[in-house]
Coordinates of C-alpha atoms and ligand atoms in Angstrom, one line a residue:
X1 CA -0.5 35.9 -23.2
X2 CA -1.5 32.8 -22.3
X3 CA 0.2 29.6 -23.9
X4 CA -2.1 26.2 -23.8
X5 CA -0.3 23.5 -22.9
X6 CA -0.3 21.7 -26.2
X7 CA 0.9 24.8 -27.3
X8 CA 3.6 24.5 -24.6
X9 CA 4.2 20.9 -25.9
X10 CA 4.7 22.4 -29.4
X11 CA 7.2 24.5 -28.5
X12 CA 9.3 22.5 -26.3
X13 CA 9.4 19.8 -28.6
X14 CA 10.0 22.6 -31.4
X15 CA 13.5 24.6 -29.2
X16 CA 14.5 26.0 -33.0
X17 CA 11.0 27.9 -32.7
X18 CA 11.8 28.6 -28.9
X19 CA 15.1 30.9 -29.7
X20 CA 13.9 32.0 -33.2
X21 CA 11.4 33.7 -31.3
X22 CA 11.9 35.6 -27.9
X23 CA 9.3 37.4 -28.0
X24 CA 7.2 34.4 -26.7
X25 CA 7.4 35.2 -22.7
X26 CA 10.0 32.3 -20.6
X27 CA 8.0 32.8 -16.9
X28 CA 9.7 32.1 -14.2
X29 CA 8.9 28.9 -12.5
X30 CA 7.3 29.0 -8.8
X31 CA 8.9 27.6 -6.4
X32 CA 7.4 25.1 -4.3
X33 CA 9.7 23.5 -1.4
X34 CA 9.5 20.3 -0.1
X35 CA 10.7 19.7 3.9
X36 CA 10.7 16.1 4.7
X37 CA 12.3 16.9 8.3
X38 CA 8.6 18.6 9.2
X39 CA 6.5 16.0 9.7
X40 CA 2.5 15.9 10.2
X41 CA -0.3 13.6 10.2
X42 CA -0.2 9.7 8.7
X43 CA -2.7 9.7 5.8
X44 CA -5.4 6.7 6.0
X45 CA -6.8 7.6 2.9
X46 CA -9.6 8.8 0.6
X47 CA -12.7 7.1 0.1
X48 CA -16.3 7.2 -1.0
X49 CA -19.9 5.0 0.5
X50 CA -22.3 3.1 -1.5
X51 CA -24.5 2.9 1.0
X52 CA -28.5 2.4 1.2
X53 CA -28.0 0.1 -1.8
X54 CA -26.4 2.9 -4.2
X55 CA -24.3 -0.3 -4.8
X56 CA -26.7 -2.4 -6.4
X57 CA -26.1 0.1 -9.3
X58 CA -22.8 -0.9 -10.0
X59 CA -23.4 -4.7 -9.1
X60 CA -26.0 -4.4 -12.4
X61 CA -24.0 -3.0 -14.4
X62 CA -22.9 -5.1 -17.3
X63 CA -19.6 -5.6 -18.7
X64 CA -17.4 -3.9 -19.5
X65 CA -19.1 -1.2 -18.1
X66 CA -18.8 -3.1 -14.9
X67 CA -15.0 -3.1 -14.9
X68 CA -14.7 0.3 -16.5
X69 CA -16.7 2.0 -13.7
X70 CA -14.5 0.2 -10.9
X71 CA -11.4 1.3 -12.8
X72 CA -12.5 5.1 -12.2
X73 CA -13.0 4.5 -8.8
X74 CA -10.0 2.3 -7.6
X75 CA -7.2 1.9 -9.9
X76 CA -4.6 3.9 -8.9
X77 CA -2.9 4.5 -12.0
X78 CA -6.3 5.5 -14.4
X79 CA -8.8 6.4 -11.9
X80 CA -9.2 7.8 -8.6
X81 CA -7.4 5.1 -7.1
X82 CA -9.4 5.6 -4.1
X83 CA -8.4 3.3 -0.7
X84 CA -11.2 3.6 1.7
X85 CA -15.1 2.2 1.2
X86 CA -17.4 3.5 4.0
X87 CA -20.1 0.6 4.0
X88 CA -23.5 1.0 6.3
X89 CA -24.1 -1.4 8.7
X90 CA -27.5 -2.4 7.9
X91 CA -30.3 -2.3 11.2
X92 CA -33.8 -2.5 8.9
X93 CA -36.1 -4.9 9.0
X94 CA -36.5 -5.5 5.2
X95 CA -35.1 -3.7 2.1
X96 CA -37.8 -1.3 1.6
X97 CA -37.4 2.1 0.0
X98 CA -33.3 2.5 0.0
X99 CA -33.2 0.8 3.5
X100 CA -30.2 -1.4 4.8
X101 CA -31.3 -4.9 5.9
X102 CA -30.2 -5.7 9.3
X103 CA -28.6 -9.1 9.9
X104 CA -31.0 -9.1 12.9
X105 CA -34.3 -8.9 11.9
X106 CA -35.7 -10.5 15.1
X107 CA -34.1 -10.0 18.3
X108 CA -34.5 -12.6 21.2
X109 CA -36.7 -11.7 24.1
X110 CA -34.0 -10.8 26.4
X111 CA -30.3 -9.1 25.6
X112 CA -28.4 -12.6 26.7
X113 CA -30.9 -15.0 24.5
X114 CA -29.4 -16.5 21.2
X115 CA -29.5 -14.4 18.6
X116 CA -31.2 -15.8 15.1
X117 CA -28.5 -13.9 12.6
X118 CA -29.7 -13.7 9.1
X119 CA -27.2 -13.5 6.0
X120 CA -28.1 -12.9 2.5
X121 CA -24.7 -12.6 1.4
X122 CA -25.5 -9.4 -0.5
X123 CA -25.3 -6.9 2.5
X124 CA -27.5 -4.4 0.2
X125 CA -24.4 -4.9 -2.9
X126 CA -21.7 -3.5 -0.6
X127 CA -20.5 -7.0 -0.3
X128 CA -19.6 -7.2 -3.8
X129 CA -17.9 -3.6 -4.0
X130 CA -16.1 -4.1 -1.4
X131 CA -14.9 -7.7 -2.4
X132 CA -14.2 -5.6 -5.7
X133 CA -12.2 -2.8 -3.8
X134 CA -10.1 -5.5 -2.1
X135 CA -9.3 -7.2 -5.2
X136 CA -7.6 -3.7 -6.2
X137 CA -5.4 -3.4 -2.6
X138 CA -8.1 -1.4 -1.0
X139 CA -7.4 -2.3 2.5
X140 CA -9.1 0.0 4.7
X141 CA -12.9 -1.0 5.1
X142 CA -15.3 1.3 7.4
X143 CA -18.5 -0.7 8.9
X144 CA -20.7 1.8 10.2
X145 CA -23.8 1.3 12.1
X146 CA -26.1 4.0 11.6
X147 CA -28.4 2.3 14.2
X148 CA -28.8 -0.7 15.9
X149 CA -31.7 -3.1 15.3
X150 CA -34.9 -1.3 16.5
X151 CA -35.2 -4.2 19.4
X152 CA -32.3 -2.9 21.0
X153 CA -33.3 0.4 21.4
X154 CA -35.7 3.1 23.4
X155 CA -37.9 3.2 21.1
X156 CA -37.9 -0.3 19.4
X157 CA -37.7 1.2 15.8
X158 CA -34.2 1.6 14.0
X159 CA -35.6 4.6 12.1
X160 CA -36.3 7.9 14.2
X161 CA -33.8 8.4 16.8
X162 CA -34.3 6.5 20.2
X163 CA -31.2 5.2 22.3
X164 CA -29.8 2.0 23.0
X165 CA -31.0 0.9 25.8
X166 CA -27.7 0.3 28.3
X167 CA -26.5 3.9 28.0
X168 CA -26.3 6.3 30.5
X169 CA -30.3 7.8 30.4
X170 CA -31.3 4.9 28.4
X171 CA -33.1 2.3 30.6
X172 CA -35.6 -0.2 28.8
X173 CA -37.8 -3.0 30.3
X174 CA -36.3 -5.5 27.9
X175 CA -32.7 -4.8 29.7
X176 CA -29.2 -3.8 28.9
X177 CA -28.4 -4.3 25.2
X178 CA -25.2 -3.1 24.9
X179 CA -22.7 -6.8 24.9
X180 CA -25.9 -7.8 22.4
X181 CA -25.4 -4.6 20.2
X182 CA -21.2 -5.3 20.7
X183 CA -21.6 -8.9 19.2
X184 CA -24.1 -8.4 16.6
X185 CA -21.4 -6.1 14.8
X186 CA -18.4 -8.5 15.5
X187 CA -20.5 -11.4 13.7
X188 CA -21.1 -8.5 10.6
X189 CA -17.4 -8.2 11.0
X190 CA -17.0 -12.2 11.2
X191 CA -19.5 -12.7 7.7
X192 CA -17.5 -10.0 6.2
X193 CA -14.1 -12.4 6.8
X194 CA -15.6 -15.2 5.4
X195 CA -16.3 -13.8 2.4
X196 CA -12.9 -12.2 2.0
X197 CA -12.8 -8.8 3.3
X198 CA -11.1 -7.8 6.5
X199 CA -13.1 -4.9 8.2
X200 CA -11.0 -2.7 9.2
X201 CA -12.3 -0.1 11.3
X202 CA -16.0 0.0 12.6
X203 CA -18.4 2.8 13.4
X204 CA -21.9 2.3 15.5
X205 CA -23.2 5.8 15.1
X206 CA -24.1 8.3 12.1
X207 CA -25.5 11.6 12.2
X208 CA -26.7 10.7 16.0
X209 CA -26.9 14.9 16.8
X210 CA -29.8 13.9 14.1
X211 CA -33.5 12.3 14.5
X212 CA -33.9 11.2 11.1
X213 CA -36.9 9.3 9.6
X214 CA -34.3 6.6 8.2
X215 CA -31.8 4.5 10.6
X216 CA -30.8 6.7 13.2
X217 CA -29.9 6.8 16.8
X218 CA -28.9 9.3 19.2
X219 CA -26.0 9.6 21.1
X220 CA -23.5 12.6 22.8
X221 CA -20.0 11.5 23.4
X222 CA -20.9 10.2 27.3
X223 CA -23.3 7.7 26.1
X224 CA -20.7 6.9 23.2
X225 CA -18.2 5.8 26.1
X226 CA -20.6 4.1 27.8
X227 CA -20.9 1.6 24.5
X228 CA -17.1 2.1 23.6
X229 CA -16.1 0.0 27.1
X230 CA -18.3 -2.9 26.0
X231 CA -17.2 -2.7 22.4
X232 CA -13.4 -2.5 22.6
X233 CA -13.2 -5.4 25.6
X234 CA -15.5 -7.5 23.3
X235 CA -13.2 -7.0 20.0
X236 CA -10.1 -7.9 22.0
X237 CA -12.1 -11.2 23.2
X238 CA -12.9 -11.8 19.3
X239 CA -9.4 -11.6 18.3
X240 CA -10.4 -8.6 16.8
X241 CA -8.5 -5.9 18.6
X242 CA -6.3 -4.9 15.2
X243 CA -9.8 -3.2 14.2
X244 CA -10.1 0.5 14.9
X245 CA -13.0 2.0 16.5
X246 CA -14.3 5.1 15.0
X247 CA -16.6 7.7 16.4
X248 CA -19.2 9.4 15.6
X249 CA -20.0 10.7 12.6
X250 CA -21.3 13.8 13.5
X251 CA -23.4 15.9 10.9
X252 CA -20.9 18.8 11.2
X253 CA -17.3 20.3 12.9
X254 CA -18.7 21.9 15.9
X255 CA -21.1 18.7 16.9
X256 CA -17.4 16.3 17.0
X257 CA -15.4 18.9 18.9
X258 CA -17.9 17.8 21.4
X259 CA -17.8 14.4 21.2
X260 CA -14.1 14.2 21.2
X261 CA -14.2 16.0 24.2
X262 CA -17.0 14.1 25.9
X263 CA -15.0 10.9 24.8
X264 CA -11.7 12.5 26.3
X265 CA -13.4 13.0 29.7
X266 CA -15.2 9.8 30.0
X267 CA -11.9 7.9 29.6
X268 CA -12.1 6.1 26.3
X269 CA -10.1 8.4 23.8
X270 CA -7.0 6.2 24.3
X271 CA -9.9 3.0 23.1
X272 CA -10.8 5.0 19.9
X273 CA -8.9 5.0 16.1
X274 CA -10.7 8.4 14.5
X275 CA -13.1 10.9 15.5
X276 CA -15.1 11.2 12.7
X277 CA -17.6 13.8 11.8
X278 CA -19.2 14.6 8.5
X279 CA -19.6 18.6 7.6
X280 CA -23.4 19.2 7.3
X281 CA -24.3 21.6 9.8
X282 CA -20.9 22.8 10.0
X283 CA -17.8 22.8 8.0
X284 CA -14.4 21.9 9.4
X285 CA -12.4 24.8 10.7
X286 CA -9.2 23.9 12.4
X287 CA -8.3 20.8 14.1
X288 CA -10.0 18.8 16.5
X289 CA -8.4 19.0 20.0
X290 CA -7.5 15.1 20.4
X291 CA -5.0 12.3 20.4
X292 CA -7.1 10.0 18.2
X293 CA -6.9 10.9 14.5
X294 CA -9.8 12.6 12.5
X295 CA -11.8 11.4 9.6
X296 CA -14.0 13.5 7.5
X297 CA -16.7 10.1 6.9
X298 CA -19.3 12.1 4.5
X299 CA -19.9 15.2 2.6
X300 CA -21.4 16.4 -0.5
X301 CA -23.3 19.1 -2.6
X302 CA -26.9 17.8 -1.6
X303 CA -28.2 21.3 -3.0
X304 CA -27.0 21.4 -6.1
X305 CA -28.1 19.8 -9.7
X306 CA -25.8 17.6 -11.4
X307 CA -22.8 18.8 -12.3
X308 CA -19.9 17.5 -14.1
X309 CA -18.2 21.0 -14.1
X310 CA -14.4 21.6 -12.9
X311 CA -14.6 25.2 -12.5
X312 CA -18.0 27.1 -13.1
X313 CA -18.0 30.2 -11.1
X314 CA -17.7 27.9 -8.1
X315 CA -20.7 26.3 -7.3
X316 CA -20.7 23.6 -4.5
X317 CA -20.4 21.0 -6.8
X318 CA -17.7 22.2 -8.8
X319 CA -14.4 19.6 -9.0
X320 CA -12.2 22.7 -8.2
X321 CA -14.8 23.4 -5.1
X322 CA -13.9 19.8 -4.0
X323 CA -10.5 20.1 -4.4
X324 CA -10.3 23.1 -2.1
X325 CA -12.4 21.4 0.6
X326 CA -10.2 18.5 0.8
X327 CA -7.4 20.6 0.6
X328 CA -8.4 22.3 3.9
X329 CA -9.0 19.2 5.6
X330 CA -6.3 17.4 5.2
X331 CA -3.5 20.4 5.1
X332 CA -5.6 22.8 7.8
X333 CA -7.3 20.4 9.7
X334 CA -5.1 17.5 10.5
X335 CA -7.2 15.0 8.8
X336 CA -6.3 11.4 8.1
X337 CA -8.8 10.7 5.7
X338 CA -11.1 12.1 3.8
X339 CA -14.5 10.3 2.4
X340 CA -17.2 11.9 -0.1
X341 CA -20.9 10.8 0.3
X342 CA -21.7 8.2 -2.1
X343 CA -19.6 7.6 -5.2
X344 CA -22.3 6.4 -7.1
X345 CA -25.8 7.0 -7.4
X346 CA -29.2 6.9 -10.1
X347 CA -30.5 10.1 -11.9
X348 CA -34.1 9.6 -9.9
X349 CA -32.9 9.5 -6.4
X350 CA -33.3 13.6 -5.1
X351 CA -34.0 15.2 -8.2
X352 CA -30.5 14.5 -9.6
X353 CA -28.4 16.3 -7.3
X354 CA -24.6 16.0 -6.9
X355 CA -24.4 13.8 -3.9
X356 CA -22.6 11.5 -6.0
X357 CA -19.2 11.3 -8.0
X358 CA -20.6 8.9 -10.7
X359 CA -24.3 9.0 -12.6
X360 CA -24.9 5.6 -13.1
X361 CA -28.2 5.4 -15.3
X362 CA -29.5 1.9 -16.0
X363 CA -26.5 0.8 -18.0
X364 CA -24.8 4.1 -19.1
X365 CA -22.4 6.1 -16.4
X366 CA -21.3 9.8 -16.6
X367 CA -18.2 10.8 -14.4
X368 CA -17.9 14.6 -12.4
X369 CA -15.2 15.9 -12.0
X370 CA -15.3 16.3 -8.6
X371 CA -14.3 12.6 -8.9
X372 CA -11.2 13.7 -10.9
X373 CA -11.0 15.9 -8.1
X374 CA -10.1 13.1 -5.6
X375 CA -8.1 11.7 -8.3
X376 CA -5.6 14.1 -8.1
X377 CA -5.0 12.8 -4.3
X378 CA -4.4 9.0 -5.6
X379 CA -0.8 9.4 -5.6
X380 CA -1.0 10.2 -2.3
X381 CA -1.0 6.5 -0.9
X382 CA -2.2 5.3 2.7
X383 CA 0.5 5.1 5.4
X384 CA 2.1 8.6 3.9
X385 CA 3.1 11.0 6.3
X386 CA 2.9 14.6 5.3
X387 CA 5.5 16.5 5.1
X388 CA 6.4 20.4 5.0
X389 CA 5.7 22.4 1.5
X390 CA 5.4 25.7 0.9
X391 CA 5.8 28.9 -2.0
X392 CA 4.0 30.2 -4.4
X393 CA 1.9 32.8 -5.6
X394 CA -2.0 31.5 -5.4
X395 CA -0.6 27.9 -5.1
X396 CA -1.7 25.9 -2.0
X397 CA 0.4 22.8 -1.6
X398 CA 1.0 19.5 0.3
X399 CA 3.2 17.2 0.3
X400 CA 3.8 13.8 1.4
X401 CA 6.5 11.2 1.6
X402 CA 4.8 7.5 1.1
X403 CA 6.2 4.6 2.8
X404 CA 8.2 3.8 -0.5
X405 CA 9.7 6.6 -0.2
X406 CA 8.4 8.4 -3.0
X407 CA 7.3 11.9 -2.4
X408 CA 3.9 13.3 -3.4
X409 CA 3.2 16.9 -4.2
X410 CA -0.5 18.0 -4.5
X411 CA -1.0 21.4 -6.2
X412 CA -4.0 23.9 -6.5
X413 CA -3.3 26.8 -8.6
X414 CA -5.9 29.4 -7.5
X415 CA -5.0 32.1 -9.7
X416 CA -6.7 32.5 -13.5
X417 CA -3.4 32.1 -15.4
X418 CA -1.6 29.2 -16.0
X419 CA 1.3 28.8 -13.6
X420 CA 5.0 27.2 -14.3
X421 CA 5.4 25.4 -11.2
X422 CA 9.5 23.9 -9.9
X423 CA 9.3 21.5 -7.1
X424 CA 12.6 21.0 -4.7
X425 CA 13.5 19.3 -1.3
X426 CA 14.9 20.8 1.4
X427 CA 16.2 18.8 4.3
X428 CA 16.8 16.1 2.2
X429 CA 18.3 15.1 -1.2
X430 CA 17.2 12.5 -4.1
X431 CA 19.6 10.8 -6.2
X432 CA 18.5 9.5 -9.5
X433 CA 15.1 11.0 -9.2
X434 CA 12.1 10.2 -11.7
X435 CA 8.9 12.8 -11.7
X436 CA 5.8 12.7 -13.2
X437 CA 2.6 14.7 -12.9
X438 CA -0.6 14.8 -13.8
X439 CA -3.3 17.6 -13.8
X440 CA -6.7 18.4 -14.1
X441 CA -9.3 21.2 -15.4
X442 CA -12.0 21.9 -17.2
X443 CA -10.8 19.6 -20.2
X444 CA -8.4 17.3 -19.0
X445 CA -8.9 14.4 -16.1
X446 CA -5.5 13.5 -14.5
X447 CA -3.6 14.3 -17.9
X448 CA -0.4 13.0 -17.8
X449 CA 2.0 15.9 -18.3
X450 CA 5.7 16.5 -19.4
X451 CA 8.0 17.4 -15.8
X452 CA 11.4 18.9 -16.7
X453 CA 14.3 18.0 -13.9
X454 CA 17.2 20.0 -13.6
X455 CA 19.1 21.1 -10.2
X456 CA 17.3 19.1 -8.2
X457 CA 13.5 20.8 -9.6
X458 CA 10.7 19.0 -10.8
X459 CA 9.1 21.8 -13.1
X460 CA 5.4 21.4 -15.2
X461 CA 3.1 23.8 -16.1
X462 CA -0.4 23.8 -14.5
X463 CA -3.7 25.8 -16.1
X464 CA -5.4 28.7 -14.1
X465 CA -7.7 27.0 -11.7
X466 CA -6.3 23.4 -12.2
X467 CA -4.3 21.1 -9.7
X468 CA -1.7 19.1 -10.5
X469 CA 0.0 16.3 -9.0
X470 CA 3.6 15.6 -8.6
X471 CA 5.4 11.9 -8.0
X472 CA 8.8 12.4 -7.7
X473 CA 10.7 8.5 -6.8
X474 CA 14.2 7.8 -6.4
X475 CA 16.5 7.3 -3.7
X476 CA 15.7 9.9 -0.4
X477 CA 18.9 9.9 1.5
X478 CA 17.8 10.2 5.4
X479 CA 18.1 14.8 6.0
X480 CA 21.2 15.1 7.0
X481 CA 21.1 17.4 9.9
X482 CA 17.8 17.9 12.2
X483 CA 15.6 20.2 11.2
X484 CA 14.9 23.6 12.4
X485 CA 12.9 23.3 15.4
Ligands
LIG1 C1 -5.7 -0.4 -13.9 O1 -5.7 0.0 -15.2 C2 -4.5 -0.4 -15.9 C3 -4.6 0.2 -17.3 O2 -5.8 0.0 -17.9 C4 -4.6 -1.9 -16.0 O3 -3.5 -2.4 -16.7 C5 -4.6 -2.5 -14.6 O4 -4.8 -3.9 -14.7 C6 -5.7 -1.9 -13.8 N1 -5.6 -2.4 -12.4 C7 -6.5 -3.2 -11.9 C8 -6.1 -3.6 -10.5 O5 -7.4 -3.7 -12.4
LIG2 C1 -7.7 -16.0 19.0 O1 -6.4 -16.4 18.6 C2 -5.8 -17.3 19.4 C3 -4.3 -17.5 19.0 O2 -4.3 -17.5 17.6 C4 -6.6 -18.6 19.4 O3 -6.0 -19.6 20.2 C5 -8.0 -18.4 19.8 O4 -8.8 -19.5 19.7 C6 -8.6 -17.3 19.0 N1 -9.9 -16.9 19.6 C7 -11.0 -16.7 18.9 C8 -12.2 -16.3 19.6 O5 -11.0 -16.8 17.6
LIG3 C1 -2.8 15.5 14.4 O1 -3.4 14.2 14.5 C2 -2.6 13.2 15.0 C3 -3.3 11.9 14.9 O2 -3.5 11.7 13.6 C4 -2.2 13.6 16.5 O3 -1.4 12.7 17.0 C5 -1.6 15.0 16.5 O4 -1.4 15.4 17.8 C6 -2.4 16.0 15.8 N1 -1.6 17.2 15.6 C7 -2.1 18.4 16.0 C8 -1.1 19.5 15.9 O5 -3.2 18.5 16.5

């Protein structure tokens, strides 16, 4: 028998029915332990990109649905409370198509003329999201080049591959364009502060394992140094050096295993914030094998027609799908951050598919769960380090101890039926704790749900195939003796 929690609800405001009837079945809660003495990664964050102008779509909107729409994505305690934006560093010529406009559209003749930057203060609408994410504490922005300006490169387009010219195998008879290509994206980063946003890490590759008829250039991990050494000296001489360097967004797993080795062995891994890679061609299984941290930058369904289903036998676009996959990154994979494709995107664009989180259609919006699926990560906040959990049958959990202290508990119940779940610390204790939690499934969106807390356990119930979310604050007295090794 299978009790809905409304149900639930019912009978624990209702304990006269509870005793009056024992038939109805008492399960036993799972346990779930928290160990604060095991420590893991520090979290940067989840995040989404409005890249190649998926942003204009929000910066039409109207109001309300404006504000309701950024609410979903960014505030913490109704939406997804997401705290990363990945924007694309525009190298295009003109606006054409979906195209990012490069604040370069004409390079001088040679790499050590004056360049003739170009502003439009739009920044193809990611200049407004982003002002809009940092008005709601978002505090880590991602500027990532998918190419440089065509007239720095091999083969003077910014679409279809080429090099830039300055790399190791990269010679051109306009010269060495790598200090050029290295101040072009400190003045994006310089624009960007003058209109109120603080970059904070910065990207000059994406996808460049990948020839692709839009911005694109190639790189391995060697020619990736070769840049990095220009770049990093040239930040530091910008005052500049507080902005991480990320690298290189390759279109699956296996492709940034080799650039953070490549990277490693040229020298630079000590120069670089995240190896980044996106899961494309290959999905990520274990962890990368470097003392940088690692970024997933971009993944989605691109298969798939819209969904807005949590569970429906599993499709790629499912929101329980998507809670799984970040699951495995972050708990099996040693991630820092995770980051979905774009959040928002037009019912036109590739036949509908679910490379978004958000329909936007004109001036109406529709919401998929996998969104909600993020969502249940929000109270996971950035600067939290993870921290042991384990127990349960079917539940996969992860916990965190943000830097107020509070502890965050991210639950997947796998199995079919509804599971009681009780969360406890070991290793440490609270005194005057306060939980909440909130879950989510095929009919409820980061429900706010009733938490019971007695001996030290933090107990809700959470649906077959849900996840639920646990924020347990208080006072965390220090653990007491060192862990077990
Ligand atoms: C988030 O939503 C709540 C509830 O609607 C609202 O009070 C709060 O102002 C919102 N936060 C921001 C930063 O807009
Ligand atoms: C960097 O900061 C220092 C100290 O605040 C200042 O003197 C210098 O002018 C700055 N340089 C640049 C390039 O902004
Ligand atoms: C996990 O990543 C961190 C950087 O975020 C790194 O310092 C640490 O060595 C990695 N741990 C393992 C076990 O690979």
């Amino acid at each position: 028998m299978h009790l809905s929690l409304a149900q639930l609800a019912a009978l624990t405001a209702a304990p006269v029915l509870v005793s009056a009837a024992p038939s109805v079945e008492r399960r036993q809660a799972q346990k779930v332990t928290v160990n604060l003495g095991q420590k893991y990664q520090t979290i940067d964050g989840f995040g989404f990109s409005a890249a190649s102008q998926r942003a204009n779509l929000i910066v039409n909107l109207k109001e309300p649905k404006q504000k309701q729409l950024l609410d979903i994505l960014f505030n913490t305690t109704t939406g997804a409370g997401f705290s990363i934006v990945r924007n694309g560093i525009g190298s295009s010529p003109d606006s054409s198509s979906d195209h990012m406009n490069t604040i370069l559209p004409k390079c001088p003749s040679s790499p050590d003329g004056t360049p003739d930057y170009k502003w439009d203060g739009k920044d193809s609408g990611q200049l407004f999201l982003s002002q809009k994410a940092w008005e709601y504490g978002v505090r880590t922005i991602y500027a990532n080049a998918w190419s440089a300006p065509g007239c720095m490169k091999t083969n003077t387009n910014d679409a279809n591959g080429g090099s830039l010219c300055g790399v190791s195998g990269a010679t051109c008879r306009s010269g060495d364009w790598k200090q050029a290509f290295a101040n072009y994206l400190v003045k994006y980063i310089q624009l960007y502060a003058e209109n109120g946003v603080k970059v904070s890490h910065l990207g000059f590759l994406n996808e460049p394992d990948f020839t692709a008829s839009y911005a694109s250039m190639l790189s391995n991990g060697n020619q990736a140094a070769d840049f990095i050494k220009v770049l990093h000296p040239t930040l530091q001489a910008n005052n500049l050096s507080h902005i991480g360097i990320n690298c290189c967004d390759a279109t699956g797993w296996s492709v940034a295993g080799q650039h953070a080795s490549q990277l490693k062995s040229s020298g630079v891994e000590n120069l670089i914030y995240a190896i980044t890679s996106h899961e494309y061609t290959s999905r990520i299984s274990g962890r990368l094998n470097t003392a940088a941290r690692s970024w997933q930058t971009e993944y989605s369904d691109l298969n798939g027609r819209w969904s807005t289903a949590w569970y429906s036998s599993g499709g790629a676009g499912d929101g329980f799908t998507w809670a799984n996959t970040v699951y495995n990154g972050i708990v099996n994979a040693n991630l820092t951050a995770y980051i979905y494709w774009e959040g928002v995107q037009d019912r036109a664009t590739n036949n509908n598919n679910n490379e978004k989180l958000v329909l936007v259609d004109g001036q109406n919006y529709e919401v998929s769960k996998r969104l909600w699926a993020f969502a249940q990560w929000r109270i996971v906040r950035p600067g939290a380090v993870r921290v042991g959990a384990s127990g349960g049958n079917n539940l996969k959990s992860a916990a965190f101890q943000n830097t107020d202290g509070s502890i965050a508990v991210v639950i997947i119940n796998s199995g079919t039926g509804s599971a009681s779940v009780g969360v406890s610390l070991t290793g440490s204790t609270l005194t005057n704790p306060k939980a909440q939690a909130w879950y989510t499934d095929n009919t409820h969106d980061m429900s706010s749900t009733e938490v019971a807390f007695a001996d030290g356990t933090a107990t809700a119930s959470v649906p077959g195939r849900g996840m639920i979310s646990f924020l347990i604050a208080g006072t965390v007295a220090a653990p007491l003796a060192a862990p077990p090794a």
